[in-house]
Amino acid sequence: MSAIVLGKGDALLIVDLQNDFLPGGSLAVPRGDLVVAPINALVALYRERGLPVYASRDWHPLDHCSFSAQGGPWPPHCVADSEGALFSGALQLPDDAIIVSKATTAAEDAYSAFNGTGLARSMLAEGISRLTVCGLATDYCVLNTVLDGIGAGFEVLLALDGTRAVEVAPGDGDRAIARMLAKGAVPVSLSGGHLIADPKLGARL
Ligand SMILES: [Zn+2]
């Protein structure tokens, strides 16, 4: 295990920690609320060091193509400006967090925070080279965000305590983690106020 020294070029990216993806929401990730405390600890760590925090959100129109009424795979969720689209009230999002809205038009869906948002370009313009990714859900939006982030040239740390899976099929979560690690994502956890890279976390899969 080795502690990761955070500094200039680091950013935290919180994926879709929205009410509809949390218990009680229309597309809830089972026990998704367990990620909130670890994510708040990550937010505190990044803010202590003056490093930027990004938060993506699904931000769909009422007739979005991913909704079952339009033939999509999901129940309606995260309709723009609805209660379900709000970030969790328990998330301690800093006032200066950078919000990234995705899949904002009816015809296009986006699991990845990089898809159609200009996020990679704006992060690169800010000198960001390494991301810690956390949020919901491991097997959809986190997976696609991590793969796109690596594809865009970022080093990606995956905060395992800060993500949980939908598991439409059992094992989807572990399979998603294995895919991310195979592409070069580094599994990390927060311990004693430090981010720790632990290859054993990935090796259990
Ligand atoms: Zn969606």
Coordinates of N, CA and C and ligand atoms in Angstrom, one line a residue, residues 16 21 27 58-60 64 66-67 74 77-78 102-103 109-111 141, ligand 1:
D16 N -23.0 11.5 -10.6 CA -24.5 11.3 -10.5 C -25.0 10.9 -9.1
F21 N -31.1 8.1 -7.9 CA -30.3 7.0 -7.8 C -30.0 6.5 -6.4
L27 N -34.9 5.2 -9.6 CA -33.9 4.3 -10.2 C -32.8 4.0 -9.2
D58 N -27.2 13.4 -14.3 CA -28.2 13.2 -15.4 C -29.1 14.3 -15.3
W59 N -29.5 14.8 -16.5 CA -30.4 16.0 -16.5 C -31.3 16.0 -17.7
H60 N -32.3 15.1 -17.6 CA -33.1 14.7 -18.7 C -34.3 15.5 -19.0
H64 N -37.3 11.8 -22.4 CA -36.0 11.3 -22.7 C -36.0 9.9 -23.3
S66 N -34.1 7.4 -22.9 CA -33.8 6.3 -22.0 C -35.0 5.8 -21.2
F67 N -36.1 6.6 -21.2 CA -37.2 6.2 -20.4 C -38.1 5.2 -21.1
W74 N -35.0 2.3 -18.9 CA -35.1 2.7 -17.6 C -36.5 3.4 -17.3
H77 N -36.3 9.1 -14.7 CA -35.4 9.5 -13.6 C -34.7 10.8 -14.0
C78 N -34.3 11.5 -13.0 CA -33.4 12.7 -13.1 C -34.0 13.7 -14.2
K102 N -25.5 16.1 -18.1 CA -25.3 15.2 -19.3 C -26.7 14.7 -19.7
A103 N -26.7 14.2 -21.0 CA -28.0 13.7 -21.6 C -29.1 14.7 -21.4
D109 N -28.6 9.7 -25.0 CA -28.3 9.3 -23.6 C -26.8 9.4 -23.4
A110 N -26.4 9.5 -22.2 CA -24.9 9.6 -21.9 C -24.7 9.0 -20.5
Y111 N -24.0 7.8 -20.4 CA -23.6 7.3 -19.1 C -22.4 8.0 -18.6
C141 N -22.7 4.5 -15.1 CA -22.1 5.8 -15.3 C -20.7 5.9 -14.8
Ligands
ZN1 ZN -30.3 8.8 -17.2

